[in-house]
Coordinates of C-alpha atoms (C1' of nucleotides) in Angstrom, one line a residue:
Chain A
M1 CA -21.7 2.6 -5.1
S2 CA -19.7 4.9 -7.2
Q3 CA -21.2 8.3 -7.1
Q4 CA -20.5 9.0 -10.7
R5 CA -20.1 7.4 -14.0
H6 CA -16.9 7.1 -15.8
G7 CA -17.8 6.9 -19.4
S8 CA -14.9 8.1 -21.3
T9 CA -14.1 7.0 -24.8
P10 CA -13.5 10.5 -26.0
G11 CA -15.1 10.9 -29.3
G12 CA -11.7 11.2 -31.0
T13 CA -10.4 8.5 -33.2
G14 CA -9.1 5.8 -31.2
D15 CA -5.4 6.0 -30.7
V16 CA -6.6 5.4 -27.3
P17 CA -3.6 4.3 -25.4
A18 CA -3.3 1.5 -23.0
F19 CA -6.4 2.2 -21.0
P20 CA -8.9 -0.5 -21.1
D21 CA -12.1 0.9 -19.9
L22 CA -13.1 -1.8 -17.5
P23 CA -16.6 -2.4 -16.1
E24 CA -16.9 -1.1 -12.6
A25 CA -17.8 -4.5 -11.3
T26 CA -14.5 -5.8 -12.7
I27 CA -12.5 -3.0 -11.2
A28 CA -13.9 -3.7 -7.8
R29 CA -12.8 -7.3 -8.1
L30 CA -9.2 -6.8 -9.4
P31 CA -7.8 -6.0 -6.0
E32 CA -9.2 -9.3 -4.6
Y33 CA -7.6 -11.2 -7.5
L34 CA -4.4 -9.5 -6.7
R35 CA -4.5 -10.4 -3.1
A36 CA -5.2 -14.0 -4.0
L37 CA -2.4 -14.0 -6.5
H38 CA 0.1 -12.8 -4.0
S39 CA -1.1 -15.4 -1.6
L40 CA -0.7 -18.1 -4.2
G41 CA 2.6 -16.8 -5.3
E42 CA 3.9 -17.0 -1.7
G43 CA 2.7 -20.5 -1.7
G44 CA 5.1 -21.3 -4.5
A45 CA 2.7 -21.5 -7.5
D46 CA 4.1 -20.3 -10.8
T47 CA 0.9 -20.7 -12.7
I48 CA -2.7 -21.0 -11.7
S49 CA -5.9 -22.0 -13.5
S50 CA -8.9 -19.8 -13.6
E51 CA -10.6 -22.3 -11.4
G52 CA -7.9 -22.2 -8.8
L53 CA -7.6 -18.4 -8.8
A54 CA -11.4 -18.1 -8.7
A55 CA -11.6 -20.3 -5.6
A56 CA -8.9 -18.3 -3.9
A57 CA -10.6 -15.1 -4.7
G58 CA -14.1 -16.3 -3.8
V59 CA -15.7 -15.9 -7.2
N60 CA -16.7 -18.3 -9.9
S61 CA -14.3 -19.1 -12.7
A62 CA -16.4 -17.8 -15.6
K63 CA -16.6 -14.4 -14.0
L64 CA -12.9 -14.4 -13.3
R65 CA -12.0 -15.3 -16.9
K66 CA -14.3 -12.6 -18.2
D67 CA -12.8 -10.1 -15.9
L68 CA -9.2 -10.9 -16.8
S69 CA -10.1 -11.0 -20.5
H70 CA -10.8 -7.3 -20.3
L71 CA -7.1 -6.8 -19.4
G72 CA -5.9 -8.7 -22.4
S73 CA -4.8 -12.2 -23.0
Y74 CA -2.4 -13.1 -20.2
G75 CA -3.4 -16.8 -19.8
T76 CA -2.2 -19.8 -21.7
R77 CA -4.8 -22.3 -22.9
G78 CA -4.4 -25.6 -21.4
V79 CA -2.1 -24.2 -18.6
G80 CA -3.5 -21.2 -16.8
Y81 CA -2.2 -17.8 -15.9
D82 CA 1.4 -17.0 -15.1
V83 CA 1.1 -15.7 -11.5
A84 CA 3.9 -13.2 -11.7
L85 CA 2.9 -11.8 -15.0
L86 CA -0.7 -11.4 -13.9
I87 CA 0.3 -9.7 -10.7
E88 CA 2.3 -7.3 -12.8
Q89 CA -0.6 -6.6 -15.1
I90 CA -3.2 -6.0 -12.5
E91 CA -0.8 -3.8 -10.5
Y92 CA -0.2 -1.8 -13.6
V93 CA -3.9 -1.3 -14.3
L94 CA -4.7 -0.4 -10.7
G95 CA -1.9 2.1 -10.8
L96 CA -0.1 0.5 -8.0
D97 CA 3.3 0.7 -9.6
Q98 CA 3.5 4.3 -8.6
R99 CA 3.5 5.2 -5.0
R100 CA 0.4 7.0 -3.9
A101 CA 0.5 9.2 -0.9
V102 CA -2.5 9.1 1.4
C103 CA -3.5 11.6 4.1
L104 CA -5.9 10.8 6.9
V105 CA -8.2 13.4 8.4
G106 CA -9.6 12.8 11.8
V107 CA -7.6 10.9 14.4
G108 CA -10.3 9.9 16.7
N109 CA -11.1 6.3 17.6
L110 CA -11.3 5.0 14.1
G111 CA -8.7 7.3 12.5
H112 CA -6.2 6.2 15.1
A113 CA -6.6 2.6 14.1
L114 CA -6.4 3.4 10.4
A115 CA -3.2 5.4 10.9
G116 CA -1.5 2.3 12.1
Y117 CA -3.3 -0.3 9.9
D118 CA -0.7 -2.6 8.5
G119 CA -2.8 -3.5 5.5
F120 CA -2.3 -0.1 3.9
A121 CA 1.5 -0.1 4.0
S122 CA 1.7 -3.7 3.0
R123 CA -0.4 -3.2 -0.1
G124 CA 1.2 -0.2 -1.6
F125 CA -0.1 2.8 0.2
K126 CA 1.6 5.1 2.6
I127 CA -0.1 7.5 5.0
V128 CA 2.1 10.6 4.8
A129 CA 0.1 13.0 6.9
L130 CA -2.5 13.1 9.7
F131 CA -4.8 16.0 10.4
D132 CA -7.4 16.9 13.0
A133 CA -9.3 20.0 14.0
D134 CA -8.9 19.3 17.7
E135 CA -6.2 21.4 19.2
A136 CA -5.7 18.9 21.9
K137 CA -4.6 16.4 19.4
I138 CA -2.2 18.5 17.3
G139 CA 1.3 17.5 17.8
E140 CA 0.4 14.0 19.0
R141 CA 2.6 11.3 17.5
I142 CA 0.8 8.3 16.1
H143 CA 2.7 5.5 14.5
G144 CA 5.5 7.8 13.6
L145 CA 3.5 10.7 12.3
V146 CA 2.7 13.9 14.0
V147 CA -0.9 15.1 13.9
R148 CA -1.2 18.5 12.2
H149 CA -3.9 21.0 12.2
I150 CA -6.4 20.7 9.4
D151 CA -5.6 24.3 8.3
E152 CA -2.2 23.0 7.1
L153 CA -3.9 20.5 4.8
R154 CA -3.8 22.6 1.6
Q155 CA -0.1 23.3 1.9
V156 CA 0.9 19.8 2.9
A157 CA -1.2 18.2 0.2
V158 CA 0.8 20.0 -2.4
E159 CA 4.2 19.3 -0.8
E160 CA 3.5 15.7 -0.4
C161 CA 1.6 15.2 -3.6
I162 CA -1.3 13.6 -1.8
A163 CA -3.5 11.6 -4.1
I164 CA -6.0 10.1 -1.8
G165 CA -7.7 11.6 1.3
V166 CA -9.3 9.4 3.9
I167 CA -12.0 11.0 6.0
A168 CA -12.4 9.5 9.5
T169 CA -14.1 12.4 11.2
P170 CA -17.6 12.6 12.7
A171 CA -20.3 13.0 10.1
G172 CA -20.8 16.7 10.9
A173 CA -17.3 17.6 9.9
A174 CA -17.0 15.4 6.8
Q175 CA -18.4 17.7 4.2
A176 CA -16.1 20.6 5.3
V177 CA -13.1 18.3 5.2
A178 CA -14.1 17.0 1.8
D179 CA -14.3 20.6 0.6
E180 CA -10.8 21.2 1.9
L181 CA -9.4 18.1 0.3
V182 CA -11.0 19.1 -3.0
A183 CA -9.6 22.6 -2.7
A184 CA -6.2 21.0 -2.1
G185 CA -6.4 19.2 -5.3
V186 CA -7.2 15.7 -4.0
T187 CA -9.3 13.8 -6.4
S188 CA -10.0 10.6 -4.6
I189 CA -11.6 10.3 -1.2
L190 CA -12.3 7.4 1.0
N191 CA -15.1 8.4 3.4
F192 CA -15.7 6.6 6.7
A193 CA -18.1 9.2 8.0
P194 CA -21.8 8.1 7.8
C195 CA -23.0 10.8 5.4
V196 CA -23.2 11.7 1.8
L197 CA -20.5 14.0 0.4
S198 CA -21.0 16.3 -2.5
V199 CA -18.0 16.8 -4.6
P200 CA -17.2 17.9 -8.2
A201 CA -17.7 15.4 -10.9
N202 CA -14.0 14.7 -11.3
V203 CA -13.5 13.6 -7.8
D204 CA -14.1 10.0 -6.9
V205 CA -15.6 9.1 -3.5
R206 CA -15.9 5.7 -2.0
K207 CA -17.7 5.2 1.2
V208 CA -17.3 2.6 3.9
D209 CA -19.9 2.6 6.6
L210 CA -19.4 0.0 9.2
A211 CA -22.9 0.3 10.7
I212 CA -24.5 -0.2 7.3
E213 CA -22.7 -3.5 6.9
L214 CA -24.1 -4.6 10.2
Q215 CA -27.5 -3.5 9.2
I216 CA -27.3 -5.5 6.0
L217 CA -26.4 -8.5 8.0
S218 CA -29.2 -7.8 10.4
F219 CA -31.6 -7.9 7.4
H220 CA -30.4 -11.4 6.5
E221 CA -30.7 -12.5 10.1
H222 CA -34.2 -11.3 10.1
R223 CA -35.0 -13.0 6.9
K224 CA -33.5 -16.3 8.0
A225 CA -35.4 -16.1 11.2
S226 CA -38.6 -15.6 9.4
L227 CA -37.9 -18.5 7.1
T228 CA -37.1 -21.0 9.8
A229 CA -40.2 -20.0 11.5
L230 CA -42.0 -21.3 8.5
P231 CA -42.6 -24.7 7.2
G232 CA -40.3 -25.9 4.4
G233 CA -38.3 -22.8 3.8
R234 CA -35.9 -22.9 0.9
S235 CA -32.5 -22.8 2.1
A236 CA -30.6 -19.9 1.2
A237 CA -30.3 -19.9 -2.5
G238 CA -28.4 -16.8 -3.3
A239 CA -28.3 -15.5 0.2
G240 CA -24.8 -14.9 0.9
N241 CA -22.4 -12.8 -1.1
Q242 CA -19.8 -15.4 -1.2
E243 CA -19.5 -18.4 -3.4
A244 CA -20.2 -21.6 -1.7
V245 CA -16.6 -22.5 -1.5
G246 CA -15.9 -26.2 -1.9
S247 CA -12.2 -26.5 -1.7
Chain B
M1 CA -40.8 -11.5 -11.3
S2 CA -42.7 -8.4 -10.3
Q3 CA -43.5 -9.4 -6.9
Q4 CA -46.8 -8.3 -5.6
R5 CA -47.5 -6.9 -2.3
H6 CA -48.1 -9.0 0.7
G7 CA -51.3 -10.2 -0.8
S8 CA -52.0 -13.9 -0.9
T9 CA -49.9 -15.5 -3.5
P10 CA -52.2 -17.7 -5.5
G11 CA -51.3 -21.3 -5.7
G12 CA -51.0 -21.9 -2.1
T13 CA -47.2 -22.0 -1.9
G14 CA -47.7 -21.4 1.6
D15 CA -49.1 -18.1 2.9
V16 CA -45.8 -16.5 3.1
P17 CA -46.2 -13.7 5.6
A18 CA -44.7 -10.3 5.6
F19 CA -41.3 -11.0 4.1
P20 CA -40.9 -9.1 1.0
D21 CA -38.0 -10.6 -0.8
L22 CA -36.1 -7.5 -1.8
P23 CA -33.4 -7.2 -4.4
E24 CA -30.0 -7.3 -2.9
A25 CA -29.2 -3.9 -4.4
T26 CA -32.2 -2.5 -2.6
I27 CA -31.3 -4.0 0.7
A28 CA -27.9 -2.5 0.5
R29 CA -29.4 0.9 0.2
L30 CA -32.1 0.8 2.8
P31 CA -29.6 1.5 5.6
E32 CA -28.6 4.6 3.8
Y33 CA -32.2 5.7 3.5
L34 CA -32.6 5.1 7.1
R35 CA -29.7 7.2 8.0
A36 CA -30.9 10.0 5.8
L37 CA -34.4 9.8 7.3
H38 CA -33.1 10.1 10.8
S39 CA -31.1 13.0 9.8
L40 CA -34.1 14.7 8.2
G41 CA -36.3 13.8 11.1
E42 CA -33.9 15.5 13.5
G43 CA -34.1 18.5 11.3
G44 CA -37.8 18.7 12.0
A45 CA -39.3 17.3 8.8
D46 CA -42.5 15.3 9.1
T47 CA -42.8 14.3 5.5
I48 CA -40.2 14.2 2.7
S49 CA -40.6 13.8 -1.0
S50 CA -38.8 11.1 -3.0
E51 CA -36.7 13.9 -4.5
G52 CA -35.6 15.2 -1.1
L53 CA -34.9 11.9 0.4
A54 CA -33.0 10.8 -2.6
A55 CA -30.8 13.8 -2.4
A56 CA -30.1 13.2 1.2
A57 CA -29.2 9.6 0.5
G58 CA -27.1 10.3 -2.6
V59 CA -29.2 8.4 -5.1
N60 CA -31.7 9.5 -7.7
S61 CA -35.3 9.7 -7.0
A62 CA -36.6 7.0 -9.4
K63 CA -34.3 4.5 -7.8
L64 CA -35.4 5.5 -4.4
R65 CA -39.1 5.2 -5.3
K66 CA -38.6 1.8 -6.8
D67 CA -36.7 0.7 -3.7
L68 CA -39.4 1.9 -1.4
S69 CA -42.1 0.5 -3.5
H70 CA -40.8 -3.0 -2.7
L71 CA -41.6 -2.4 0.9
G72 CA -45.2 -1.5 0.1
S73 CA -47.0 1.8 -0.3
Y74 CA -45.9 4.1 2.5
G75 CA -46.0 7.3 0.6
T76 CA -48.8 9.7 -0.2
R77 CA -49.2 10.9 -3.7
G78 CA -48.9 14.6 -3.9
V79 CA -47.3 14.8 -0.5
G80 CA -44.4 12.4 0.0
Y81 CA -43.4 10.0 2.7
D82 CA -44.1 10.2 6.3
V83 CA -40.7 10.3 7.9
A84 CA -41.6 8.5 11.1
L85 CA -43.6 5.8 9.4
L86 CA -40.9 5.1 6.9
I87 CA -38.3 4.9 9.5
E88 CA -40.4 2.4 11.4
Q89 CA -41.0 0.3 8.2
I90 CA -37.3 0.2 7.2
E91 CA -36.2 -0.6 10.7
Y92 CA -38.7 -3.4 10.8
V93 CA -37.5 -4.9 7.5
L94 CA -33.9 -4.6 8.5
G95 CA -34.7 -6.4 11.7
L96 CA -33.5 -3.5 13.8
D97 CA -36.5 -3.5 16.1
Q98 CA -34.8 -6.4 17.9
R99 CA -31.6 -5.9 19.6
R100 CA -28.8 -7.9 18.0
A101 CA -25.8 -8.8 20.0
V102 CA -22.4 -8.6 18.3
C103 CA -19.1 -10.0 19.3
L104 CA -15.8 -8.9 18.1
V105 CA -12.8 -11.2 17.6
G106 CA -9.4 -9.7 17.5
V107 CA -8.6 -6.7 19.5
G108 CA -5.5 -5.5 17.7
N109 CA -5.2 -2.1 16.2
L110 CA -8.4 -2.2 14.2
G111 CA -10.4 -4.3 16.6
H112 CA -9.6 -1.9 19.3
A113 CA -11.1 0.9 17.4
L114 CA -14.1 -1.0 16.4
A115 CA -14.8 -1.9 20.0
G116 CA -15.2 1.7 20.8
Y117 CA -16.8 2.8 17.6
D118 CA -19.8 5.0 18.4
G119 CA -21.5 4.3 15.1
F120 CA -22.4 0.8 16.2
A121 CA -24.1 1.6 19.4
S122 CA -25.8 4.7 18.0
R123 CA -27.3 2.6 15.2
G124 CA -28.8 -0.3 17.1
F125 CA -26.0 -2.7 17.7
K126 CA -24.3 -3.5 20.8
I127 CA -20.9 -5.2 21.2
V128 CA -21.4 -7.6 24.0
A129 CA -18.1 -9.5 24.0
L130 CA -14.5 -9.2 22.9
F131 CA -12.2 -12.1 22.1
D132 CA -8.6 -12.6 21.3
A133 CA -6.1 -15.4 21.1
D134 CA -3.2 -13.5 22.6
E135 CA -2.8 -14.3 26.3
A136 CA -1.3 -10.9 26.8
K137 CA -4.6 -9.2 25.9
I138 CA -6.9 -11.4 27.9
G139 CA -8.4 -9.5 30.8
E140 CA -7.7 -6.1 29.2
R141 CA -10.6 -3.7 29.6
I142 CA -11.7 -1.9 26.4
H143 CA -14.5 0.5 26.5
G144 CA -16.1 -1.3 29.4
L145 CA -15.6 -4.8 28.1
V146 CA -13.1 -7.3 29.2
V147 CA -11.3 -9.3 26.5
R148 CA -11.8 -13.0 26.8
H149 CA -10.0 -15.9 25.4
I150 CA -11.2 -17.2 22.1
D151 CA -11.8 -20.6 23.6
E152 CA -14.7 -19.1 25.5
L153 CA -16.4 -18.0 22.4
R154 CA -18.7 -21.0 22.0
Q155 CA -20.0 -20.7 25.5
V156 CA -20.4 -17.0 25.5
A157 CA -22.1 -17.0 22.2
V158 CA -24.9 -19.1 23.5
E159 CA -25.2 -17.1 26.8
E160 CA -25.4 -13.8 25.0
C161 CA -27.4 -14.9 22.0
I162 CA -24.8 -13.5 19.7
A163 CA -26.2 -13.0 16.2
I164 CA -23.3 -11.4 14.4
G165 CA -19.6 -11.9 14.7
V166 CA -17.0 -9.4 13.6
I167 CA -13.6 -10.7 12.6
A168 CA -10.7 -8.2 13.0
T169 CA -7.9 -10.6 13.3
P170 CA -4.9 -11.0 10.9
A171 CA -5.8 -12.9 7.7
G172 CA -4.0 -16.0 8.9
A173 CA -6.4 -16.5 11.8
A174 CA -9.6 -15.5 10.2
Q175 CA -10.7 -18.8 8.8
A176 CA -10.2 -20.5 12.2
V177 CA -12.2 -17.8 13.9
A178 CA -14.9 -18.1 11.3
D179 CA -15.1 -21.8 11.9
E180 CA -15.5 -21.1 15.6
L181 CA -18.2 -18.6 15.1
V182 CA -20.1 -21.0 12.9
A183 CA -19.7 -23.8 15.4
A184 CA -21.1 -21.4 18.0
G185 CA -24.2 -20.9 15.9
V186 CA -23.4 -17.4 14.6
T187 CA -24.9 -17.1 11.1
S188 CA -23.7 -13.6 10.1
I189 CA -20.1 -12.5 9.9
L190 CA -18.5 -9.2 9.1
N191 CA -15.0 -9.9 8.0
F192 CA -12.3 -7.2 8.1
A193 CA -9.5 -9.7 7.5
P194 CA -8.1 -9.6 3.9
C195 CA -9.0 -13.1 2.9
V196 CA -11.9 -15.2 1.7
L197 CA -13.8 -17.2 4.2
S198 CA -15.5 -20.5 3.5
V199 CA -18.6 -21.0 5.5
P200 CA -21.8 -23.1 5.2
A201 CA -24.4 -21.8 2.8
N202 CA -26.7 -20.6 5.6
V203 CA -24.1 -18.2 6.9
D204 CA -23.8 -14.7 5.5
V205 CA -20.5 -13.1 5.2
R206 CA -19.8 -9.5 4.3
K207 CA -16.3 -8.3 3.8
V208 CA -14.7 -4.9 4.4
D209 CA -11.2 -4.6 3.0
L210 CA -9.8 -1.2 3.6
A211 CA -6.8 -1.7 1.3
I212 CA -9.1 -2.8 -1.5
E213 CA -11.0 0.5 -1.3
L214 CA -7.8 2.4 -1.7
Q215 CA -6.8 0.2 -4.7
I216 CA -10.1 1.0 -6.4
L217 CA -9.4 4.6 -5.9
S218 CA -5.9 4.2 -7.1
F219 CA -7.3 2.7 -10.3
H220 CA -9.4 5.8 -10.9
E221 CA -6.5 8.0 -10.1
H222 CA -4.5 6.1 -12.7
R223 CA -7.3 6.4 -15.2
K224 CA -7.7 10.1 -14.6
A225 CA -4.0 10.7 -15.0
S226 CA -3.9 8.8 -18.3
L227 CA -6.7 10.9 -19.6
T228 CA -5.3 14.2 -18.8
A229 CA -2.0 13.1 -20.1
L230 CA -3.6 12.8 -23.5
P231 CA -4.0 15.6 -26.0
G232 CA -7.5 17.0 -26.0
G233 CA -8.2 15.2 -22.8
R234 CA -9.4 18.0 -20.7
S235 CA -12.4 17.4 -18.6
A236 CA -14.3 16.3 -21.5
A237 CA -15.9 13.6 -19.4
G238 CA -18.6 16.1 -18.8
A239 CA -21.2 13.4 -19.1
G240 CA -21.2 13.5 -15.3
N241 CA -24.8 12.9 -14.2
Q242 CA -24.2 13.4 -10.6
E243 CA -27.1 14.9 -8.7
A244 CA -26.9 18.6 -8.7
V245 CA -24.1 19.3 -6.4
G246 CA -25.5 21.8 -4.0
S247 CA -22.8 23.9 -2.6
Chain C
dT1 C1' -6.5 -33.9 -23.1
dC2 C1' -7.0 -29.4 -20.4
dC3 C1' -7.9 -24.7 -20.2
dT4 C1' -8.6 -19.9 -21.8
dG5 C1' -11.3 -16.5 -24.2
dT6 C1' -15.8 -15.2 -25.7
dG7 C1' -20.3 -14.8 -28.1
dA8 C1' -24.9 -15.2 -26.6
dA9 C1' -28.4 -16.0 -23.1
dA10 C1' -30.1 -14.9 -18.7
dA11 C1' -30.5 -12.3 -14.6
dT12 C1' -30.2 -8.2 -12.3
dC13 C1' -30.3 -3.4 -11.8
dT14 C1' -31.2 1.4 -13.3
dT15 C1' -33.7 4.9 -15.7
dC16 C1' -37.5 6.7 -18.1
dA17 C1' -42.0 8.4 -18.5
dC18 C1' -46.5 8.5 -17.3
dA19 C1' -50.9 6.7 -15.1
dG20 C1' -53.3 7.6 -11.3
dC21 C1' -54.1 9.2 -6.6
dT22 C1' -54.3 13.4 -3.2
Chain D
dA1 C1' -51.3 21.6 -9.3
dG2 C1' -47.7 17.9 -7.0
dC3 C1' -45.9 13.4 -6.2
dT4 C1' -45.9 8.4 -5.8
dG5 C1' -46.0 3.9 -7.8
dT6 C1' -44.9 1.1 -11.7
dG7 C1' -44.8 -1.0 -16.4
dA8 C1' -41.4 -0.9 -20.0
dA9 C1' -37.1 0.2 -21.9
dG10 C1' -32.2 0.3 -21.3
dA11 C1' -27.9 -0.8 -19.2
dT12 C1' -25.0 -3.6 -16.8
dT13 C1' -23.5 -7.9 -14.8
dT14 C1' -23.5 -12.8 -14.5
dT15 C1' -23.7 -17.2 -16.3
dC16 C1' -23.6 -20.6 -19.8
dA17 C1' -21.5 -23.4 -23.1
dC18 C1' -18.3 -24.1 -26.5
dA19 C1' -14.8 -22.9 -30.1
dG20 C1' -10.2 -23.1 -30.5
dG21 C1' -5.3 -22.9 -29.0
dA22 C1' -1.6 -25.4 -26.1

DNA sequence: TCCTGTGAAAATCTTCACAGCT
DNA sequence: AGCTGTGAAGATTTTCACAGGA
C-alpha cells in the first residue's frame, strides 16, 4: 500500500553502508517477527528454529528464512536463530534502537483511544504531543498530555523532534493536517482518516482504514455464502490471509 | 488464468453463477474505489474516467481499469464509468447490500473508541453487541449499547446473526475470544490484538496492529536518515513515480 | 542427523501499450 | 477525437527443494 517506491541504490560505487534494501513485503513482516521473538523470549527460549518462529508469527518457514536472509546470516544451521541476537538485529534495521517521537492530531473518539493505547509505548514509541483544532478540546488532559492547538504544531514538532505524525481527524481535515505535518518537517505519517493524502515524494504515508477492513471481510462472507449455496464448493483454498496454523 | 466474464464456463464444472473470483489485491482496493466514488458522487459527478477515479483513490489508472475489468464491463469507452452504477456493482460484490451485524469484544481503551467509531455505521456496518470479560464493565452503556458478559456471546451471536467479530482485547485473551467466536459460528474476524490467531480454514482473519504500522514507518525513517547521512545522498531518490501531487 | 540459506520455479501483481468501441 | 478493456511484458513475491554447514 505504500504510496511510493523506495528504489535507492544510488548509482555511486557501493560503499553502501549497512543498509540492506529489503523488499517491502519483508519490511512489513519484520515487526511481526519481532513481536513473536519477544513473546518466545519471555517464554524462556534462547534459540528458535525457522519453523517455530514462523508458526509464532503466522507465516510459513520458507518465507521467514528468506526474509531473515536479507538481513544477513544470523542463524546457525542445525540449531536455529539466537533469539536475543535476532531481536537486536531486527530492532536495529527497523530503527527502533532510537526513540522516535510521535504526535497525534485529532483527539476525537479514535484519537482519544490512540493517545492511551498501551501498544505504542510498550513497543518503542512515545506520543509526545496531542493536537486538535477544536477550541473546546484545547487544554484537556489525556493520559498525561495536554491537548494543544494545531497552530502550535510547527513549533512543537521542532522542539520535540517529532518523527512520525498520526492523523486521527475526520477525512475533511486530514489533508490540511498532512500539509501542516509536512511543513513541520515530519516525514512519516500514519493516517486513520478515510481519504487519500497527497504528500511530497520523500514523505511516507501508511493508511489504516477500519471500515475498509470490515468491507474486505464482508466480501469474503459474501463469497463464502455464495459457495455454500452451491453444490460441492471447494473449501477455502487460499481464502484467509493467515496460515492454517497447526500447532 | 485469464478468467472470463460470467459466461458459461465450458466443461460443465457447474454453472458457477455470478461470483467472479477476484485477485486478493483487487479485493483490497475495491473499498477504496467505493469510498472515492461516493466522494465523487457527492461532488455531483455522474460519470468519471479511470484517470479521475484512480487519482481520487490514490492508484494509477491502468491498475484501476484492470481491477474494474474483473467485475465486468461497466465503463463506456470514450466516456468513463457511470458513478452510480459502479457504486452499485462494487457494493454488490463486496456484499454490502446486505446488512452485516458486527460484534465487538473487549471494551477497553481501543474497544471503547471502536464502539463509537462513526466510520463503521456510515459505511454499512452496525455494531449490535459489545462484550467484555471484566465484571466491572458489564452493564455499562456505550454509545447506546450495553456491555454484556462474554459468556453470552454464543447465544447473542445466533440471535443477532452476527457475521463479523471484532477483537479488541489484550493479546493474552484474544485466542480464547477467537475460539468463542468460531464456536458461535462467526466466520470473519477483525483482530486488533497483537498476536496471531489460529482458526479453522473457513474462517477469515484480518489483523490490524497499530504498533506494527509505526514500526514500518520507523524503518523508513531509519532508511531515510541513513541516506541523507551519506555523502552525495541528497534527494537523489527522484525516481519517485507518485501520481502528480496536485497541490 | 537437523536446520539454515538460497538458487530456481511458480504464482501473483503491476505496468505498458494498443486494439477497438463510442 | 477520447477512453475502456486487455493481451503481453515486467516486477515482485512466494514456494519449492536441496546444497552445505553445525
